[in-house]
PDB file of C-alpha atoms in Angstrom:
ATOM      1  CA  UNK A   1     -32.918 -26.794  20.745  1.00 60.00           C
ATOM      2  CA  UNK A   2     -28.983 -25.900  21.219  1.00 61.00           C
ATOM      3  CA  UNK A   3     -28.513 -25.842  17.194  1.00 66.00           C
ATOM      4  CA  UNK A   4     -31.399 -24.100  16.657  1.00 70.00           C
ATOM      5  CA  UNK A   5     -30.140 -21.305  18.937  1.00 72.00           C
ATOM      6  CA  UNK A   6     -26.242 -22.022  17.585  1.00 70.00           C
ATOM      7  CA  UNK A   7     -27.621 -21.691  13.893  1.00 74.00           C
ATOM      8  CA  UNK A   8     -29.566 -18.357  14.863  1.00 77.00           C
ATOM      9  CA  UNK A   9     -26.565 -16.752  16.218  1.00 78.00           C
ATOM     10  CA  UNK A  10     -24.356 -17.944  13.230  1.00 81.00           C
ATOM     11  CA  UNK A  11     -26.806 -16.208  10.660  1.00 82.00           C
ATOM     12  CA  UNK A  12     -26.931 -13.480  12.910  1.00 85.00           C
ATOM     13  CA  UNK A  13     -23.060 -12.954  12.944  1.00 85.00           C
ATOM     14  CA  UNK A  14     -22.820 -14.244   9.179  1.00 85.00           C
ATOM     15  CA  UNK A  15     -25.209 -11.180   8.682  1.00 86.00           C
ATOM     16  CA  UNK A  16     -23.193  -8.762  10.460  1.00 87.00           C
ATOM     17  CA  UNK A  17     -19.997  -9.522   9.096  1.00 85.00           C
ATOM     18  CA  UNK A  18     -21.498  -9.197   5.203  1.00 85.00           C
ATOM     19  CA  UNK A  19     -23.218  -5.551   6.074  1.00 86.00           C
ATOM     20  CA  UNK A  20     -19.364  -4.766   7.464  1.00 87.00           C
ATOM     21  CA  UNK A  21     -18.016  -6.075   4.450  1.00 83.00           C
ATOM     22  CA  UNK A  22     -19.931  -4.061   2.593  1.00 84.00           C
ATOM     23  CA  UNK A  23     -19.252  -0.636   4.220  1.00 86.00           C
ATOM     24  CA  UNK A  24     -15.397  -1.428   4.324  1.00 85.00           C
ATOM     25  CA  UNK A  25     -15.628  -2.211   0.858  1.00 83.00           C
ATOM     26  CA  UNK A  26     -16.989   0.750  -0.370  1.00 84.00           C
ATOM     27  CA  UNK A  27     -14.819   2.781   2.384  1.00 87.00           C
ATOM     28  CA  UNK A  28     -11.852   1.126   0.433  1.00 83.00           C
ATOM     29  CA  UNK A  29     -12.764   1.701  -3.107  1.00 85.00           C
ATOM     30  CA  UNK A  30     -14.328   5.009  -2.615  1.00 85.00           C
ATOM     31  CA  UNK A  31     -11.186   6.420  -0.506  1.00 85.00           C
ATOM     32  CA  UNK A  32      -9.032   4.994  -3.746  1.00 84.00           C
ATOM     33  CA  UNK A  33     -10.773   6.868  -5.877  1.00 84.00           C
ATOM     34  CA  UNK A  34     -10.306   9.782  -3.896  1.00 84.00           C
ATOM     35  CA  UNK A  35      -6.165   9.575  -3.588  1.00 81.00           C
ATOM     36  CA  UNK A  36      -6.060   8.746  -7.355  1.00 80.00           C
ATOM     37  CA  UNK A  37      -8.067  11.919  -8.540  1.00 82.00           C
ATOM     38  CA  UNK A  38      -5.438  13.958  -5.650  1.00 79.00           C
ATOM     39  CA  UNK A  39      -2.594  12.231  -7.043  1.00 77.00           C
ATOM     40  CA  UNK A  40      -3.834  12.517 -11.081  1.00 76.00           C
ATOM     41  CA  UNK A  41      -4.482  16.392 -10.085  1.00 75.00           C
ATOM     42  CA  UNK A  42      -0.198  17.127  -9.585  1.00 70.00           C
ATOM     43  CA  UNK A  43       1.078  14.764 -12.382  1.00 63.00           C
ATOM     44  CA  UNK A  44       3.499  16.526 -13.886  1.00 47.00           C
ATOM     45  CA  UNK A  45       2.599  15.211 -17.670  1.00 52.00           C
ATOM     46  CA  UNK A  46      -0.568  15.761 -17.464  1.00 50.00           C
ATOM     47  CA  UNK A  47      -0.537  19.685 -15.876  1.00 50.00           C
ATOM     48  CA  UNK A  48       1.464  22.007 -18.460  1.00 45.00           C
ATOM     49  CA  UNK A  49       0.527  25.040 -16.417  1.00 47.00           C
ATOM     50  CA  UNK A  50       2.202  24.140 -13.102  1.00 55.00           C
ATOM     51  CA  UNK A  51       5.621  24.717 -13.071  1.00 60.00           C
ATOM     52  CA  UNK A  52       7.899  21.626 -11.541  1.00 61.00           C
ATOM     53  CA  UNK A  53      10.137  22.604  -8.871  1.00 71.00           C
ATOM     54  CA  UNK A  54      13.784  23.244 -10.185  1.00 74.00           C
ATOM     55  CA  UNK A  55      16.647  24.732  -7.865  1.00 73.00           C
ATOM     56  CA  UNK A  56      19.611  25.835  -9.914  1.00 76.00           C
ATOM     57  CA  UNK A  57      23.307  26.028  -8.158  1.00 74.00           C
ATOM     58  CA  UNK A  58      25.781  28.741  -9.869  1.00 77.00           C
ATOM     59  CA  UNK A  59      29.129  27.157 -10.524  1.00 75.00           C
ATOM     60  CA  UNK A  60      31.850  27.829  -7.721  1.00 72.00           C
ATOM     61  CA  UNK A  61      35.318  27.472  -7.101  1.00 74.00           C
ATOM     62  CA  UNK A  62      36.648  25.558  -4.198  1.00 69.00           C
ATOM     63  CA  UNK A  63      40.107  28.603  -3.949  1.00 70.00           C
ATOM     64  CA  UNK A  64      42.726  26.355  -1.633  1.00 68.00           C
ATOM     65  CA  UNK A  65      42.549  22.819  -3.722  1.00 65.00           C
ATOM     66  CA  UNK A  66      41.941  24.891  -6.995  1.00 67.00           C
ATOM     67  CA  UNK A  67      38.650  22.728  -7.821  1.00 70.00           C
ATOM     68  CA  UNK A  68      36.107  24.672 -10.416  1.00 72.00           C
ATOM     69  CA  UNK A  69      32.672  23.121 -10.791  1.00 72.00           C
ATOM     70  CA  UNK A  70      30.533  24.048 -13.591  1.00 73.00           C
ATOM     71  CA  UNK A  71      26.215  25.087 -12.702  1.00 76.00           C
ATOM     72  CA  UNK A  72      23.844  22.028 -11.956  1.00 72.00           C
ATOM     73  CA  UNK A  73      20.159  21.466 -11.360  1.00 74.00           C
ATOM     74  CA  UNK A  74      17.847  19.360  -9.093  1.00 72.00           C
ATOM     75  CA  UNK A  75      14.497  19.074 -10.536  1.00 71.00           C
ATOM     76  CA  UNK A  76      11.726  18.008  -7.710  1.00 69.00           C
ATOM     77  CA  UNK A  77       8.841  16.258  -7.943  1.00 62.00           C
ATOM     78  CA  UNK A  78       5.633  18.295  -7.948  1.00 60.00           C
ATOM     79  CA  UNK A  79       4.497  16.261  -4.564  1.00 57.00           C
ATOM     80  CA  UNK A  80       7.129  17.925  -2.062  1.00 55.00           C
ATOM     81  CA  UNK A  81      10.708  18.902  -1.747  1.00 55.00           C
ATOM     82  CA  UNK A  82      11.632  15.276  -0.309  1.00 57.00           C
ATOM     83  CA  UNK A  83      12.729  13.379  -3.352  1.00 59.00           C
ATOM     84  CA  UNK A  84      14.353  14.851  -6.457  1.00 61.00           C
ATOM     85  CA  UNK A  85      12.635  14.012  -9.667  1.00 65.00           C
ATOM     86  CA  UNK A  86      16.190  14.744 -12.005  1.00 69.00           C
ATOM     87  CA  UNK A  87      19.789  15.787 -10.209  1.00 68.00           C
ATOM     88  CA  UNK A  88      21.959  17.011 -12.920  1.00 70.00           C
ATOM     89  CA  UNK A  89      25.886  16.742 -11.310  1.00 71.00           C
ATOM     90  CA  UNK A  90      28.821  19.599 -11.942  1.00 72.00           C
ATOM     91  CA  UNK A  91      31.657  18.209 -14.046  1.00 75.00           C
ATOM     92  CA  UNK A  92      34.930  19.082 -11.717  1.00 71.00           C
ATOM     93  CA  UNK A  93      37.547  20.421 -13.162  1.00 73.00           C
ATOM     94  CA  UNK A  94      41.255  20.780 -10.993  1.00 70.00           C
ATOM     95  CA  UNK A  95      43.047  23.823 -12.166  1.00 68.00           C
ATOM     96  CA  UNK A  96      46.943  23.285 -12.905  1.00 71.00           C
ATOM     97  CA  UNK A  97      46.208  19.432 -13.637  1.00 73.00           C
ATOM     98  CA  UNK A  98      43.472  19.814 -16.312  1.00 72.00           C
ATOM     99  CA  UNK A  99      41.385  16.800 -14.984  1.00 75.00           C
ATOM    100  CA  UNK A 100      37.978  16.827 -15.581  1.00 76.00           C
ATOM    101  CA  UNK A 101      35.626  14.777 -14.050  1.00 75.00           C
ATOM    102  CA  UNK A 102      32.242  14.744 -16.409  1.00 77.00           C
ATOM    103  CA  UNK A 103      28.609  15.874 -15.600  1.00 75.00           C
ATOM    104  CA  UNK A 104      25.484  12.988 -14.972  1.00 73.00           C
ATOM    105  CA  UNK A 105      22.080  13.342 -15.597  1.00 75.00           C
ATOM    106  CA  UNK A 106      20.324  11.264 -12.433  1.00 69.00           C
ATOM    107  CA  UNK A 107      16.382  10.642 -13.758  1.00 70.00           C
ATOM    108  CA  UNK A 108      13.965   8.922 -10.900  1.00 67.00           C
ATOM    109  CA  UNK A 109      10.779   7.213 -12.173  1.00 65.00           C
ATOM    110  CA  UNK A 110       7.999   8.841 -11.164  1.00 61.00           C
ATOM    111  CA  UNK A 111       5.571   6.748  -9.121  1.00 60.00           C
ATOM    112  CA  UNK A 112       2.292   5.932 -10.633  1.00 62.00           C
ATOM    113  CA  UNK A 113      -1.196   4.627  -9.446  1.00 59.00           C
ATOM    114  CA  UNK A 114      -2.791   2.162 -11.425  1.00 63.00           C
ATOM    115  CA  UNK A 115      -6.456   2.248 -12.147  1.00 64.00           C
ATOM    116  CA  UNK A 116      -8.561   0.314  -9.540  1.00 63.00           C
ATOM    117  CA  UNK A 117     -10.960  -1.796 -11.723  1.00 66.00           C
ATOM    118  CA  UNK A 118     -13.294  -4.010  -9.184  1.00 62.00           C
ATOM    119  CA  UNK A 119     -17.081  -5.201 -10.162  1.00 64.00           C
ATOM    120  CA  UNK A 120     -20.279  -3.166  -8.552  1.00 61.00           C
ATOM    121  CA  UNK A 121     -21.486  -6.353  -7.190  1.00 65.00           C
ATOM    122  CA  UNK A 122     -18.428  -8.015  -5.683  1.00 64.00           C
ATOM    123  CA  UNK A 123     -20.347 -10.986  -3.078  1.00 60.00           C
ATOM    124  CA  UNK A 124     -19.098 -13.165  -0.706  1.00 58.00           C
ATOM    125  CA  UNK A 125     -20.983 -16.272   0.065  1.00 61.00           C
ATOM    126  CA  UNK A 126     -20.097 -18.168   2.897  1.00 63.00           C
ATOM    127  CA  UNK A 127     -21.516 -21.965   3.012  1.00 69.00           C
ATOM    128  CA  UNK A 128     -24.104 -22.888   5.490  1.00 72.00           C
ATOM    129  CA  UNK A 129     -23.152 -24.477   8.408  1.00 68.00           C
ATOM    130  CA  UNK A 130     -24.474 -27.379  10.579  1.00 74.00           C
ATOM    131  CA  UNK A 131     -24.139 -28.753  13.873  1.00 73.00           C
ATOM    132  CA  UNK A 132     -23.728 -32.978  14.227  1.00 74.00           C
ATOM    133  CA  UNK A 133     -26.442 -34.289  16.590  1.00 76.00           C
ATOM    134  CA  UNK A 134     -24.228 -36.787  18.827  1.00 73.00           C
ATOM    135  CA  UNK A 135     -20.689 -35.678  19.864  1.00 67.00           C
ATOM    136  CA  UNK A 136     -18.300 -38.141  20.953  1.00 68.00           C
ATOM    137  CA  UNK A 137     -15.671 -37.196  23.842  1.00 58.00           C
ATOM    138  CA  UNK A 138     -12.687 -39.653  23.692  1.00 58.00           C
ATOM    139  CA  UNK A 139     -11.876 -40.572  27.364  1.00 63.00           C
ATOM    140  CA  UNK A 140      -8.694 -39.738  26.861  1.00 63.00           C
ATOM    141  CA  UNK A 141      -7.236 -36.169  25.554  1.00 67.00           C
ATOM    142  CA  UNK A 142      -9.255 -33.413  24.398  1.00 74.00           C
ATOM    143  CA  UNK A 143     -10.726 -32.220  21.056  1.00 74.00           C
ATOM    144  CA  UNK A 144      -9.883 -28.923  19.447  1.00 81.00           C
ATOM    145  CA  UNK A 145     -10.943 -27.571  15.868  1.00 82.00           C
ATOM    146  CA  UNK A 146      -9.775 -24.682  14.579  1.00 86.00           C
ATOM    147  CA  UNK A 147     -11.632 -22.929  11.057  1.00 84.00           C
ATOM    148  CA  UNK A 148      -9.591 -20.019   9.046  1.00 85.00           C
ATOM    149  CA  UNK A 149     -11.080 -18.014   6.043  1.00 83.00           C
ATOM    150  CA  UNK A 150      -9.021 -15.837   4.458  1.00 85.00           C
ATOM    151  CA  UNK A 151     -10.191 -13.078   0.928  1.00 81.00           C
ATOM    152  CA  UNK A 152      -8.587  -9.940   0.132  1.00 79.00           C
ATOM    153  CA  UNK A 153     -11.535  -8.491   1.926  1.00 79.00           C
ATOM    154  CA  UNK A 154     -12.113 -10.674   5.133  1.00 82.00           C
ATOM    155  CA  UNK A 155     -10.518 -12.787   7.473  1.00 86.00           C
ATOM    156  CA  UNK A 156     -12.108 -15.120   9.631  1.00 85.00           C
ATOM    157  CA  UNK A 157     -10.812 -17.221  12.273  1.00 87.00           C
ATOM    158  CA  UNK A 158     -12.921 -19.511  15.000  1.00 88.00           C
ATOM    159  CA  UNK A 159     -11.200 -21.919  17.093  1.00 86.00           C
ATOM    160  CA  UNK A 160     -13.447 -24.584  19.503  1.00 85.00           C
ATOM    161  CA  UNK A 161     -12.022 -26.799  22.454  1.00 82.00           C
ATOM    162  CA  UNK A 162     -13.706 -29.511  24.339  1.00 72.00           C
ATOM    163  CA  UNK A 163     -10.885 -30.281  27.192  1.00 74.00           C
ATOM    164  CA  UNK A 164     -10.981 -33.476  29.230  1.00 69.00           C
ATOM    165  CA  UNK A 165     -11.492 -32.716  33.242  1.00 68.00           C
ATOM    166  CA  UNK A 166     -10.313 -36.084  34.903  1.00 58.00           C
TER     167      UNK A 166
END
């Protein structure tokens, strides 16, 4: 009677847990899909009529150390103004010395996506369990069992204790 019940319950929950499965797995994957086709839409190599985000500085002279510094550019990313795609650095020059310190070119990679490939009918089977008919209770200590599953998609834990009263 007791595993009939137990077994009913499992199935029940086993049943449960796949229909949640399901809908977070197509939550996931469909939510992907969605930030890749955002992201795709402001790539910079692949839109030629948006214009990237470039600030130019004039050059300037710094009058009491006699420091001249030649015009520079920071290129941004097309995503915000946080994090500059290309910085392009003065080249210094100090008057009366003639030392020149040379310009840089800073390039950041830009961050890419990759493509998402996962099958239509991703399943995950879980084995059929069964209850033992006798269980034996040392008379001394206590039993504990502990199960873990773990998938990319789902983790299951279940821990069981049978604890000795005298």
């Amino acid at each position: 009677m007791f595993d009939v019940v137990f077994n009913h319950h499992i199935n029940s929950f086993i049943r449960q847990v796949e229909k949640i499965r399901e809908k977070a797995f197509v939550f996931v994957i469909e939510s992907y899909n969605e930030a890749k086709v955002k992201y795709d839409e402001y790539k910079v190599e692949k839109s030629i009529t948006k214009q990237s985000r470039t600030f130019q500085i004039p050059g300037y002279t710094i009058p009491v150390v006699n420091i001249e510094a030649s015009p520079f550019r920071v290129e941004m990313f097309p995503l915000g103004y946080v994090i500059p795609k290309e910085i392009n650095t003065p080249n210094f020059t100090i008057l009366g010395s003639g030392f020149l310190v040379p310009s840089y070119t800073l390039v950041l990679p830009f961050p890419e996506l990759p493509t998402l490939r996962v099958p239509k009918f991703l399943e995950l089977s879980l084995s059929e369990l069964s209850i033992p008919k006798n269980i034996f209770i040392p008379t001394l200590g206590n039993i504990t069992y502990d199960f873990s599953f773990k998938s990319s998609v789902i983790t299951l834990n279940a821990n069981a204790g049978l604890y000795n009263q005298s």
